[in-house]
JSON list of C-alpha atoms and ligand atoms in Angstrom, two decimals:
[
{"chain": "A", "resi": 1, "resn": "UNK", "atom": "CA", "xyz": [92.20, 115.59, 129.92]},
{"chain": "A", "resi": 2, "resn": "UNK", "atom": "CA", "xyz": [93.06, 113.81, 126.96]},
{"chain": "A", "resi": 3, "resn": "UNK", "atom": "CA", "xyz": [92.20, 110.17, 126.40]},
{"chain": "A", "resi": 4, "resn": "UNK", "atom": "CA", "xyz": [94.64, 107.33, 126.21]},
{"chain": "A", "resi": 5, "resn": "UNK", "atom": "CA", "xyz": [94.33, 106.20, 122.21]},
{"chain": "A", "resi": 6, "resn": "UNK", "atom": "CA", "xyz": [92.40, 102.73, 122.36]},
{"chain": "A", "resi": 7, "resn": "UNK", "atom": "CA", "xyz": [94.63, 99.72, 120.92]},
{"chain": "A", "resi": 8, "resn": "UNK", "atom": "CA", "xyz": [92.96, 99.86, 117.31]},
{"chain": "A", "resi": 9, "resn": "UNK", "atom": "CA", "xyz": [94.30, 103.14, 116.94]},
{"chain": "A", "resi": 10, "resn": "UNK", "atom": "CA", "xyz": [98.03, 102.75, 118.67]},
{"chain": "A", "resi": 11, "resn": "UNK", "atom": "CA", "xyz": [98.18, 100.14, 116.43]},
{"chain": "A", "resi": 12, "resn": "UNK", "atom": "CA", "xyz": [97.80, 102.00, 113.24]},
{"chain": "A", "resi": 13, "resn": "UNK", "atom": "CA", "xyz": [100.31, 104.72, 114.82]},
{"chain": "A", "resi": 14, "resn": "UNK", "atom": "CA", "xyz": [102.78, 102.06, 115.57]},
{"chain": "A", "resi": 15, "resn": "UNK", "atom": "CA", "xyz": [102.71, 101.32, 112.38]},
{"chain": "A", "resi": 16, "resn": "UNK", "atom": "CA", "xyz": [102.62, 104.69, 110.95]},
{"chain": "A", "resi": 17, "resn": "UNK", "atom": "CA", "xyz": [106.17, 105.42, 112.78]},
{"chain": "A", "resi": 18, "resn": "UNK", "atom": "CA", "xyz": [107.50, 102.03, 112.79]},
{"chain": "A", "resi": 19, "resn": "UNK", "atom": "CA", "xyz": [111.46, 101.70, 112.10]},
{"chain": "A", "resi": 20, "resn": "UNK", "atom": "CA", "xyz": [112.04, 98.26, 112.07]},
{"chain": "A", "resi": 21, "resn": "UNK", "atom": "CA", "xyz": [113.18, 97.62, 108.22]},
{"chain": "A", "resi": 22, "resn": "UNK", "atom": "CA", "xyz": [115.24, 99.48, 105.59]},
{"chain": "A", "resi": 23, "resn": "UNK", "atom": "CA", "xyz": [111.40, 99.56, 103.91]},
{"chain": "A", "resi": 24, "resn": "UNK", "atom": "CA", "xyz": [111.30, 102.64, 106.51]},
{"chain": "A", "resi": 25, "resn": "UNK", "atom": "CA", "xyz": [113.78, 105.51, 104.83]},
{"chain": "A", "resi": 26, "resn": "UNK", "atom": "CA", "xyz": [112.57, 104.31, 101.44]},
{"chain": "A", "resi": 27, "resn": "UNK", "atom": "CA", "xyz": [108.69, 104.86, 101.76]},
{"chain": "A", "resi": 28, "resn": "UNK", "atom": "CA", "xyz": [106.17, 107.66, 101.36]},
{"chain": "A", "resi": 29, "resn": "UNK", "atom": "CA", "xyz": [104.53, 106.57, 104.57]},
{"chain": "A", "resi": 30, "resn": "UNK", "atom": "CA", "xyz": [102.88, 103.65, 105.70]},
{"chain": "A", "resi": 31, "resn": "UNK", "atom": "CA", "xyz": [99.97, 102.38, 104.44]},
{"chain": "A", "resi": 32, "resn": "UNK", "atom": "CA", "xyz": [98.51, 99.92, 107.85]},
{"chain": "A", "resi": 33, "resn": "UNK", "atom": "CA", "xyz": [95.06, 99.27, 106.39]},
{"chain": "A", "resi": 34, "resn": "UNK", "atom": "CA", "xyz": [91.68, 100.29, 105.26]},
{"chain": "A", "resi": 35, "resn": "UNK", "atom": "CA", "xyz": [87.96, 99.46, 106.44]},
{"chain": "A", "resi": 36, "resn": "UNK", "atom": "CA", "xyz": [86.11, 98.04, 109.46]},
{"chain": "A", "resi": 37, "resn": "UNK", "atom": "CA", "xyz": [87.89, 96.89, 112.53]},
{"chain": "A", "resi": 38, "resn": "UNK", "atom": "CA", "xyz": [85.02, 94.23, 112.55]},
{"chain": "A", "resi": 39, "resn": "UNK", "atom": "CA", "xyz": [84.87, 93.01, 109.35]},
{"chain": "A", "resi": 40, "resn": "UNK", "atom": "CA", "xyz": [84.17, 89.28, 108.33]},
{"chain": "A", "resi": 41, "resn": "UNK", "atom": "CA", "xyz": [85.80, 89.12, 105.48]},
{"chain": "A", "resi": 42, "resn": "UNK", "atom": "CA", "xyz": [90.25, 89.97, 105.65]},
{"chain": "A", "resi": 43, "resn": "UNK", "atom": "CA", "xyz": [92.02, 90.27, 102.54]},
{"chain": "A", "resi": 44, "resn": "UNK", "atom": "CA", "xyz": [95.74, 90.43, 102.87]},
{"chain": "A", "resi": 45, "resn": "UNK", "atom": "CA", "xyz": [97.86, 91.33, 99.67]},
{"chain": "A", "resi": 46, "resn": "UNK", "atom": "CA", "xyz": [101.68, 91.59, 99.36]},
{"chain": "A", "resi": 47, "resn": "UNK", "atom": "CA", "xyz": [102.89, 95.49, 99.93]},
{"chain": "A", "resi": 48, "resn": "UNK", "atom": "CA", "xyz": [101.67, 98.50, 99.00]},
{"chain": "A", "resi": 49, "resn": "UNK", "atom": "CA", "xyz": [102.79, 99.66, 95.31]},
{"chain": "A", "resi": 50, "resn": "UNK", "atom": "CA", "xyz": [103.19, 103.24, 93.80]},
{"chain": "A", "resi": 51, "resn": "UNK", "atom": "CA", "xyz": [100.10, 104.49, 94.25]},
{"chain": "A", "resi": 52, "resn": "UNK", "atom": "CA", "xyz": [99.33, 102.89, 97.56]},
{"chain": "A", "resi": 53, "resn": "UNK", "atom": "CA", "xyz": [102.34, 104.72, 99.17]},
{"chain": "A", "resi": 54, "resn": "UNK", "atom": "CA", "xyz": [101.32, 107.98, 97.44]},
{"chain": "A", "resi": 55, "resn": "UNK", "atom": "CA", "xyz": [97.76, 107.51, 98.97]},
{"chain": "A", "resi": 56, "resn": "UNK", "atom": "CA", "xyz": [98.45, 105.78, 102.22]},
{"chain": "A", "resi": 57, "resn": "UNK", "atom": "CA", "xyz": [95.23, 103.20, 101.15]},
{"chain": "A", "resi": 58, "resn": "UNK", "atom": "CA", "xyz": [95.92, 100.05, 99.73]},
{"chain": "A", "resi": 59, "resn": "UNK", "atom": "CA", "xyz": [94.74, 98.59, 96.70]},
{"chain": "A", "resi": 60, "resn": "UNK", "atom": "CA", "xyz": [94.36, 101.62, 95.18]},
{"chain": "A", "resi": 61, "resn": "UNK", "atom": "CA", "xyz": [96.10, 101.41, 91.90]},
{"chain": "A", "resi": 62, "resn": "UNK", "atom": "CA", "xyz": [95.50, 99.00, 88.99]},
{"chain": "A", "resi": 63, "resn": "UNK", "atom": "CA", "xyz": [95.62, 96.20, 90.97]},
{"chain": "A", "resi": 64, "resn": "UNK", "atom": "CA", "xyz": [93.01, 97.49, 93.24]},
{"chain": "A", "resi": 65, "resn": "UNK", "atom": "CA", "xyz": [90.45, 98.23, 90.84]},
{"chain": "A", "resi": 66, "resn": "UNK", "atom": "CA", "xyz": [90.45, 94.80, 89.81]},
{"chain": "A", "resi": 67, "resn": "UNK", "atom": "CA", "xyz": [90.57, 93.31, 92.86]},
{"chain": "A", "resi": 68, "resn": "UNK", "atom": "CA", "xyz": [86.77, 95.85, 93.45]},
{"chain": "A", "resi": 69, "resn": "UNK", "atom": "CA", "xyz": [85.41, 94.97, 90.35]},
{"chain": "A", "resi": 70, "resn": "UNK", "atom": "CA", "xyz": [86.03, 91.29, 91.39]},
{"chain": "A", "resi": 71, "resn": "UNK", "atom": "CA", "xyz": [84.56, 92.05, 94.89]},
{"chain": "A", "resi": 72, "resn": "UNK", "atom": "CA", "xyz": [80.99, 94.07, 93.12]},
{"chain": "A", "resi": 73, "resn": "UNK", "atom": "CA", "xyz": [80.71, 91.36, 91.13]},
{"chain": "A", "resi": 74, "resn": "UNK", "atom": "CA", "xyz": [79.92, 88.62, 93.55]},
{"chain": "A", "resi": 75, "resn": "UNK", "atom": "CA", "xyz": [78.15, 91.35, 95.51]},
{"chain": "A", "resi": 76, "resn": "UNK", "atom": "CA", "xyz": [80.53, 92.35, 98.56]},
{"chain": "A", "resi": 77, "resn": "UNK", "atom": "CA", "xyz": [81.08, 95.59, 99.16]},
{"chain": "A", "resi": 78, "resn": "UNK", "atom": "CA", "xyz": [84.68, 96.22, 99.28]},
{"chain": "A", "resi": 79, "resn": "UNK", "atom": "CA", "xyz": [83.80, 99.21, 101.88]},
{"chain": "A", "resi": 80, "resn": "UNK", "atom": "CA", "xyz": [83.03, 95.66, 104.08]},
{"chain": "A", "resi": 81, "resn": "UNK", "atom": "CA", "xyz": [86.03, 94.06, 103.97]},
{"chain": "A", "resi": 82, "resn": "UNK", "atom": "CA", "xyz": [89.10, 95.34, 105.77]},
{"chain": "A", "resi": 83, "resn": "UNK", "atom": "CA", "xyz": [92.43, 95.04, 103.28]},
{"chain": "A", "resi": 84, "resn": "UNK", "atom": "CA", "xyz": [96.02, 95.59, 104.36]},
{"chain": "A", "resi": 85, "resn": "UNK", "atom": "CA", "xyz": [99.27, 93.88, 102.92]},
{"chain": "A", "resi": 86, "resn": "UNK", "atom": "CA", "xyz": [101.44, 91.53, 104.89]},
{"chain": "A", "resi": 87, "resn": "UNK", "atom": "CA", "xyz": [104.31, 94.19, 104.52]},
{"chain": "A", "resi": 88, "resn": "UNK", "atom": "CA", "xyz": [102.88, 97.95, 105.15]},
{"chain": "A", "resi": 89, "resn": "UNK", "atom": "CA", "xyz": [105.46, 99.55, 103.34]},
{"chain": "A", "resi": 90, "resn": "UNK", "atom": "CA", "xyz": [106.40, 99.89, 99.64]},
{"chain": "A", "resi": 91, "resn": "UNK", "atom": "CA", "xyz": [109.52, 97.92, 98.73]},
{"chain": "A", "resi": 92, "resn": "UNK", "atom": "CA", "xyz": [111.04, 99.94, 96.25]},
{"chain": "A", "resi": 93, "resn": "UNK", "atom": "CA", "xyz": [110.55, 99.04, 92.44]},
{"chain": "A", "resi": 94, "resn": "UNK", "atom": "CA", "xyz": [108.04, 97.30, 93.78]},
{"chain": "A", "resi": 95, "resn": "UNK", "atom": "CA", "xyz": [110.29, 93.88, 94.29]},
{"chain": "A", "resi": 96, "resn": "UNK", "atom": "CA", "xyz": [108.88, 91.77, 96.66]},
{"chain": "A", "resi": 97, "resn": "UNK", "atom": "CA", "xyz": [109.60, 92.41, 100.18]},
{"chain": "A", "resi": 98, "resn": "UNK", "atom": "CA", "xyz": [112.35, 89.67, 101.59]},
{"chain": "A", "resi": 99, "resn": "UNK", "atom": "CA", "xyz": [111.88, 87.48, 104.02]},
{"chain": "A", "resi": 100, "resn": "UNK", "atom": "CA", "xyz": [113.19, 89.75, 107.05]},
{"chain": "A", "resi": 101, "resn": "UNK", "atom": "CA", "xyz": [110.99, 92.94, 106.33]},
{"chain": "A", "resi": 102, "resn": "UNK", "atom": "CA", "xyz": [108.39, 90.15, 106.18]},
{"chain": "A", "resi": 103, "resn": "UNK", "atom": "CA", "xyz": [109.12, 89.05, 109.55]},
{"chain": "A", "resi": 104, "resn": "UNK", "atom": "CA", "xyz": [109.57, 92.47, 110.87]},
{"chain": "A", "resi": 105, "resn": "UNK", "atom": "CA", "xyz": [106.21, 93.28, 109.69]},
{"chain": "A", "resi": 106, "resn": "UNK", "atom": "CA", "xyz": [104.75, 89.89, 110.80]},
{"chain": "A", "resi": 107, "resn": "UNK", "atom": "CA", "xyz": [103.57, 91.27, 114.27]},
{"chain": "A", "resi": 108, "resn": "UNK", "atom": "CA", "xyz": [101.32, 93.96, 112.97]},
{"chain": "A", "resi": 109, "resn": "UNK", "atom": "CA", "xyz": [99.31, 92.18, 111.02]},
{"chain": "A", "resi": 110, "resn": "UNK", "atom": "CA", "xyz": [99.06, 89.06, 113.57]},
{"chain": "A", "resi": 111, "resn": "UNK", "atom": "CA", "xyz": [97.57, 91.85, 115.76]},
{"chain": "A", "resi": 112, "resn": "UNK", "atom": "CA", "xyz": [95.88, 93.59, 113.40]},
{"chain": "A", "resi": 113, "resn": "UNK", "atom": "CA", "xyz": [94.60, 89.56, 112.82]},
{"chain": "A", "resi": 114, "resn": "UNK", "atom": "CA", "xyz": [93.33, 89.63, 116.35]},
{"chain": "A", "resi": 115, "resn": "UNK", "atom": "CA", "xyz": [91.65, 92.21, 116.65]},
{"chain": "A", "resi": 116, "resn": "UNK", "atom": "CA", "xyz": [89.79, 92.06, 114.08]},
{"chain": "A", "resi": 117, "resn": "UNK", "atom": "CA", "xyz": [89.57, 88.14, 114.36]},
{"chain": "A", "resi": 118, "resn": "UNK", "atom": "CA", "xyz": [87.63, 88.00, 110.42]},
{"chain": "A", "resi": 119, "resn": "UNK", "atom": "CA", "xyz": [86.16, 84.88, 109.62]},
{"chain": "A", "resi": 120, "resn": "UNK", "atom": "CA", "xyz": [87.48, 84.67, 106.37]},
{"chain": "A", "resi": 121, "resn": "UNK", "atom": "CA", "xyz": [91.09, 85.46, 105.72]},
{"chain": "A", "resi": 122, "resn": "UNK", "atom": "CA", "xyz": [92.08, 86.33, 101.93]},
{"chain": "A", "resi": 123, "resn": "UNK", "atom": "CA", "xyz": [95.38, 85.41, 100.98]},
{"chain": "A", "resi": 124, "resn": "UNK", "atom": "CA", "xyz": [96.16, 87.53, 97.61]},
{"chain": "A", "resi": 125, "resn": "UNK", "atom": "CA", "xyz": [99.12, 86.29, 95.64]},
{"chain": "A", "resi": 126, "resn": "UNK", "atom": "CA", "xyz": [101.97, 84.40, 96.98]},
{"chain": "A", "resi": 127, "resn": "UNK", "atom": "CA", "xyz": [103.70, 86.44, 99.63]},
{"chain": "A", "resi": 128, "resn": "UNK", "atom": "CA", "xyz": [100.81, 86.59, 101.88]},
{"chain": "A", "resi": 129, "resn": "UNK", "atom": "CA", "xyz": [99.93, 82.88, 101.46]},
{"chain": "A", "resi": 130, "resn": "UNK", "atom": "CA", "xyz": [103.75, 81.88, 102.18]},
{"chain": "A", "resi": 131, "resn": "UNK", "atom": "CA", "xyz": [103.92, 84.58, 105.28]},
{"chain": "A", "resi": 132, "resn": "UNK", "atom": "CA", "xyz": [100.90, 82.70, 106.52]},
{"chain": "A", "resi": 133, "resn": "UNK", "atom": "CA", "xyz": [100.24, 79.52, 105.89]},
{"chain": "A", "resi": 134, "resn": "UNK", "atom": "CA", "xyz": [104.15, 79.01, 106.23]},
{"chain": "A", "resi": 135, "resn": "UNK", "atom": "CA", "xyz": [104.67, 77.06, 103.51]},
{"chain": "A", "resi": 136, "resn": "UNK", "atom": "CA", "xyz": [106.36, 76.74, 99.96]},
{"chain": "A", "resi": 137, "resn": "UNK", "atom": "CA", "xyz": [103.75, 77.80, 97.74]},
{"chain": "A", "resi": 138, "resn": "UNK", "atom": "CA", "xyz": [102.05, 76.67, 94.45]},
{"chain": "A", "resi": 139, "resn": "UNK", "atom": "CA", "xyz": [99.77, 79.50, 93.25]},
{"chain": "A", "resi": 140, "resn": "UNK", "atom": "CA", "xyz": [98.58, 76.70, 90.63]},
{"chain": "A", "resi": 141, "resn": "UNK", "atom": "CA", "xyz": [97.46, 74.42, 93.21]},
{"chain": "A", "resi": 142, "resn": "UNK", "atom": "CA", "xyz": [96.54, 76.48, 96.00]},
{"chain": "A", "resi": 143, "resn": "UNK", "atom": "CA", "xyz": [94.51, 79.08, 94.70]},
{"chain": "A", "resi": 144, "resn": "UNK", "atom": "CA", "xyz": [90.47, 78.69, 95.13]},
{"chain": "A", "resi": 145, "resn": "UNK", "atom": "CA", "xyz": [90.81, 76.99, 98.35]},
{"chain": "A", "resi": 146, "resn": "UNK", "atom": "CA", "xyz": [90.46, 76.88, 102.22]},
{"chain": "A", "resi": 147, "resn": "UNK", "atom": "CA", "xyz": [92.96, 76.25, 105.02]},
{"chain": "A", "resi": 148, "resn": "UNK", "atom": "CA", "xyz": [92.24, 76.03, 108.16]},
{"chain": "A", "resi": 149, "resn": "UNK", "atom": "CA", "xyz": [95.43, 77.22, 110.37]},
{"chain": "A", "resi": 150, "resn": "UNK", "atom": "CA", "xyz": [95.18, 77.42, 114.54]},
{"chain": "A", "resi": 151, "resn": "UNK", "atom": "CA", "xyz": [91.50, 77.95, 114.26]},
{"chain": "A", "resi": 152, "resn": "UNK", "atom": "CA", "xyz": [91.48, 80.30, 111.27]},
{"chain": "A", "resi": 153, "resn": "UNK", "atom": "CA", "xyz": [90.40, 79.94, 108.07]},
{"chain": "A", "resi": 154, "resn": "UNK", "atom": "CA", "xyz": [91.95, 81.24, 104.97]},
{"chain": "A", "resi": 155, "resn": "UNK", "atom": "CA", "xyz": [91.25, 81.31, 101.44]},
{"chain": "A", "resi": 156, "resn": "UNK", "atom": "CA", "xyz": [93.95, 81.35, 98.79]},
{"chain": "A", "resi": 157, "resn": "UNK", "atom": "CA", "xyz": [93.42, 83.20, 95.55]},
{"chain": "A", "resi": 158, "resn": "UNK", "atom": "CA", "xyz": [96.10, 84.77, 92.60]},
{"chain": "A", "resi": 159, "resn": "UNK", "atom": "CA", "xyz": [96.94, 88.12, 93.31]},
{"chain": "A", "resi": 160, "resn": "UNK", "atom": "CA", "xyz": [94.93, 90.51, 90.63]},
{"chain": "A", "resi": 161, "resn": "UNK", "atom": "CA", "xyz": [97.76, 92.38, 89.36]},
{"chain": "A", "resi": 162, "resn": "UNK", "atom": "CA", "xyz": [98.62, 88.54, 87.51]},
{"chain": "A", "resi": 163, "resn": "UNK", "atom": "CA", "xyz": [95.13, 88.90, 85.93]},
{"chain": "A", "resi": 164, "resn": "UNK", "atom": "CA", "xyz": [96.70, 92.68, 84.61]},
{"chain": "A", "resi": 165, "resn": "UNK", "atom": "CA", "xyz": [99.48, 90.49, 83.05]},
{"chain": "A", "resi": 166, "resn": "UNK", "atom": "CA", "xyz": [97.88, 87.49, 82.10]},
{"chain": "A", "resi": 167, "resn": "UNK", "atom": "CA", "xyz": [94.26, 87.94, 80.72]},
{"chain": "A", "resi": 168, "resn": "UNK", "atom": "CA", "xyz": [93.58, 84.65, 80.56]},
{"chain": "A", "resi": 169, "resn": "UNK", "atom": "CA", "xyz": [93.56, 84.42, 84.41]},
{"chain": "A", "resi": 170, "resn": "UNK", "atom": "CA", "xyz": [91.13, 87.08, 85.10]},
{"chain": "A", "resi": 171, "resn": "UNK", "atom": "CA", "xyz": [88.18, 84.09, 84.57]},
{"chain": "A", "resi": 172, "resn": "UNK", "atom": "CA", "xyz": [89.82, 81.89, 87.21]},
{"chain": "A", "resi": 173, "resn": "UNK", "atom": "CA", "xyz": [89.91, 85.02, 89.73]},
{"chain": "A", "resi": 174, "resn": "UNK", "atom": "CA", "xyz": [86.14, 85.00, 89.00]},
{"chain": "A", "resi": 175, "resn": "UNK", "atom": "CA", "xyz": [85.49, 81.22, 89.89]},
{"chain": "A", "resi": 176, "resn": "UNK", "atom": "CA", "xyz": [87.79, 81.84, 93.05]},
{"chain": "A", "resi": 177, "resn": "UNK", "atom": "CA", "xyz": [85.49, 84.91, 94.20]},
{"chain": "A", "resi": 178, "resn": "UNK", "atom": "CA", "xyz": [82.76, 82.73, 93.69]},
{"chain": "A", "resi": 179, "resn": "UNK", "atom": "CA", "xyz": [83.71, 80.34, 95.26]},
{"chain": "A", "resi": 180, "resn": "UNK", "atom": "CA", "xyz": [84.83, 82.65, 98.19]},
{"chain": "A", "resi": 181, "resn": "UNK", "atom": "CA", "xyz": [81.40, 83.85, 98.12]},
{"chain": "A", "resi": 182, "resn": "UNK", "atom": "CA", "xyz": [80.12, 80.11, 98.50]},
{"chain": "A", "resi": 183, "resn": "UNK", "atom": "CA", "xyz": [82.52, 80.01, 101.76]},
{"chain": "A", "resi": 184, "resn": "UNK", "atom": "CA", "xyz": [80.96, 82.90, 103.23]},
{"chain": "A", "resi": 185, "resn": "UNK", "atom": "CA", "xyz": [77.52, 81.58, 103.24]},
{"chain": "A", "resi": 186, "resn": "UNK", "atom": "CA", "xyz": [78.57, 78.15, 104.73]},
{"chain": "A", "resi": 187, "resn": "UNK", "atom": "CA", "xyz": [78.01, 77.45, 108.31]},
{"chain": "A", "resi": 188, "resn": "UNK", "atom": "CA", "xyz": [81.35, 78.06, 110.02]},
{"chain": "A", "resi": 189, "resn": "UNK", "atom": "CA", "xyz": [81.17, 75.17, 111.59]},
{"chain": "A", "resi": 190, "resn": "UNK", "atom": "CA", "xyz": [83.30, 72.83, 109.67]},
{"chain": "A", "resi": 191, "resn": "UNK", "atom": "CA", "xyz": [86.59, 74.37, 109.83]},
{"chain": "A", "resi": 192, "resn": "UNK", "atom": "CA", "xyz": [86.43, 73.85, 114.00]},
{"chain": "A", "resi": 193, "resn": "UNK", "atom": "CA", "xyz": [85.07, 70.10, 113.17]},
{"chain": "A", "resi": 194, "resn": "UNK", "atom": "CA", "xyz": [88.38, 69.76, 110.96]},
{"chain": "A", "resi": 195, "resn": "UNK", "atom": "CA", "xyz": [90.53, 71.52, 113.30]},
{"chain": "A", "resi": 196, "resn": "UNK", "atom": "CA", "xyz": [89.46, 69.49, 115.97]},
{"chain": "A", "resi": 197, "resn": "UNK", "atom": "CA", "xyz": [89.18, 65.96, 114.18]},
{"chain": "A", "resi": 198, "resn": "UNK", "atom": "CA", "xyz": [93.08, 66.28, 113.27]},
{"chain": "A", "resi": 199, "resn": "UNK", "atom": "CA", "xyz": [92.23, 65.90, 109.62]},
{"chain": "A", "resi": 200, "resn": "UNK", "atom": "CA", "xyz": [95.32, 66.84, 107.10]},
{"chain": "A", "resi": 201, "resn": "UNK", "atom": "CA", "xyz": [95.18, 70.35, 105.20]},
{"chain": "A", "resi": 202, "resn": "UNK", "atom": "CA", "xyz": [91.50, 70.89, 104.88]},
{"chain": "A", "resi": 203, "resn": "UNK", "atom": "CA", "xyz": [90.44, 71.36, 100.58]},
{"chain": "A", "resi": 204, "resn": "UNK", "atom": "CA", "xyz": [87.17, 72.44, 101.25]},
{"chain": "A", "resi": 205, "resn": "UNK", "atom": "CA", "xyz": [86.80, 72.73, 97.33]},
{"chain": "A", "resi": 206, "resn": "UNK", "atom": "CA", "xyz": [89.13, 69.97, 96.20]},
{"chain": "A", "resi": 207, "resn": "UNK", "atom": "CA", "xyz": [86.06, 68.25, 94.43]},
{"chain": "A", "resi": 208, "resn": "UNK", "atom": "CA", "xyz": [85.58, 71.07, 92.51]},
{"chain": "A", "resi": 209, "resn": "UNK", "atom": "CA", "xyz": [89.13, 71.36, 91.61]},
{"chain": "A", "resi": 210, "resn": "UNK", "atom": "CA", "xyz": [88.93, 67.55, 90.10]},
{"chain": "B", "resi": 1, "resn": "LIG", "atom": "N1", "xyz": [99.47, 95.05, 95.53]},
{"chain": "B", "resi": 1, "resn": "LIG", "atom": "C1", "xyz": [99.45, 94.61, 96.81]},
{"chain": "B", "resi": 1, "resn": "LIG", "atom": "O1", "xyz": [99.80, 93.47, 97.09]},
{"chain": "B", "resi": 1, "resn": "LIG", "atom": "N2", "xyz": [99.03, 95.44, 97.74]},
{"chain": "B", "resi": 1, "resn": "LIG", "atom": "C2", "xyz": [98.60, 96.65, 97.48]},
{"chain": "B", "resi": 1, "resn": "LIG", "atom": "O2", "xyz": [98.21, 97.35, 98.42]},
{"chain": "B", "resi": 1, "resn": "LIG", "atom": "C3", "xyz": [98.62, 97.08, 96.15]},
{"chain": "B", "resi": 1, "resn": "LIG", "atom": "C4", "xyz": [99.06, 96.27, 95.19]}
]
């Protein structure tokens, strides 16, 4: 008899047949994610590009490799960290998906969220911070810090492919994995404590941003 697929994996088909935008008849196939179901560490980036929807992984193209030479060299593994996109199919030319396919997409990854339930979610660029923390967003301001949202923490950082454009950002992508590193050896602890004491928009690192 054959086994009912466990929820991890009808997830990732759902995805993998999933009709709900125009982003559907456009792409190569879906690309829903890559690495362990368990993972601490989340890092969600915009939508897969070329290469990702040639490959069905994300982060796989220029982008990619910068975001895992960033990763090796604070020392995580990027075979640790589970990566997906808040949209899981490529727009074409690569715009940026609109706010509907966003939305249509938006379930996946909130379950894909709970399962997984990371301690540390990575917001890469400006699509996935504005899809999540629900708010207008200023990359300049945000990046390099924590939020704490109904109990979860992100992190905000520049999406690496603006690093490919703009050399001169590659540095600050540095200090932000850093400082994401620093975040990942801190007690959990104070993001409940913040949560639960009401306080505004935590800035875990605002005093190193002054
Ligand atoms: N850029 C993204 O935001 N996601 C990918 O998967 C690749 C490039």
């Amino acid at each position: 008899m054959t086994q009912p697929p466990d929820e991890w994996e009808s997830l990732r088909q759902e995805i993998c047949e999933c009709h709900q935008c125009p982003l559907a008849k456009s792409r190569s196939q879906a690309v829903p994610g890559v690495g362990p179901n368990d993972a601490q560490l989340m890092f969600i980036g915009e939508a897969p590009g070329r290469q990702e929807d040639i490959k069905g992984e994300p982060f796989v193209g220029a982008a990619g490799q910068l975001l895992t030479k960033l990763l090796e060299q604070v020392g995580i593994k990027r075979q640790s960290v589970f990566i997906s996109n808040a949209v899981k199919c490529r727009p074409p030319e690569n715009r940026q998906p609109t706010r509907s396919e966003r939305a249509a997409c938006r379930p996946f990854l909130d379950r894909q969220l709970q399962y997984i339930q990371p301690r540390v979610i990575v917001l890469v660029g400006r699509v996935p911070t504005e899809t999540l923390l629900e708010t207008s967003v200023r990359m300049g301001e945000m990046h390099g810090r924590v939020y704490h949202r109904n109990g979860k923490t992100f992190f905000v950082m520049y999406h690496p492919a603006a690093g490919l454009y703009n050399q001169t950002l590659v540095p600050t992508l540095e200090e932000d994995m850093q400082k994401l590193k620093k975040l990942l050896h801190s007690d959990p602890a104070p993001a409940e404590e913040r949560e639960q004491g009401q306080l505004p928009l935590s800035e875990f690192f605002s005093e190193e941003k002054k």
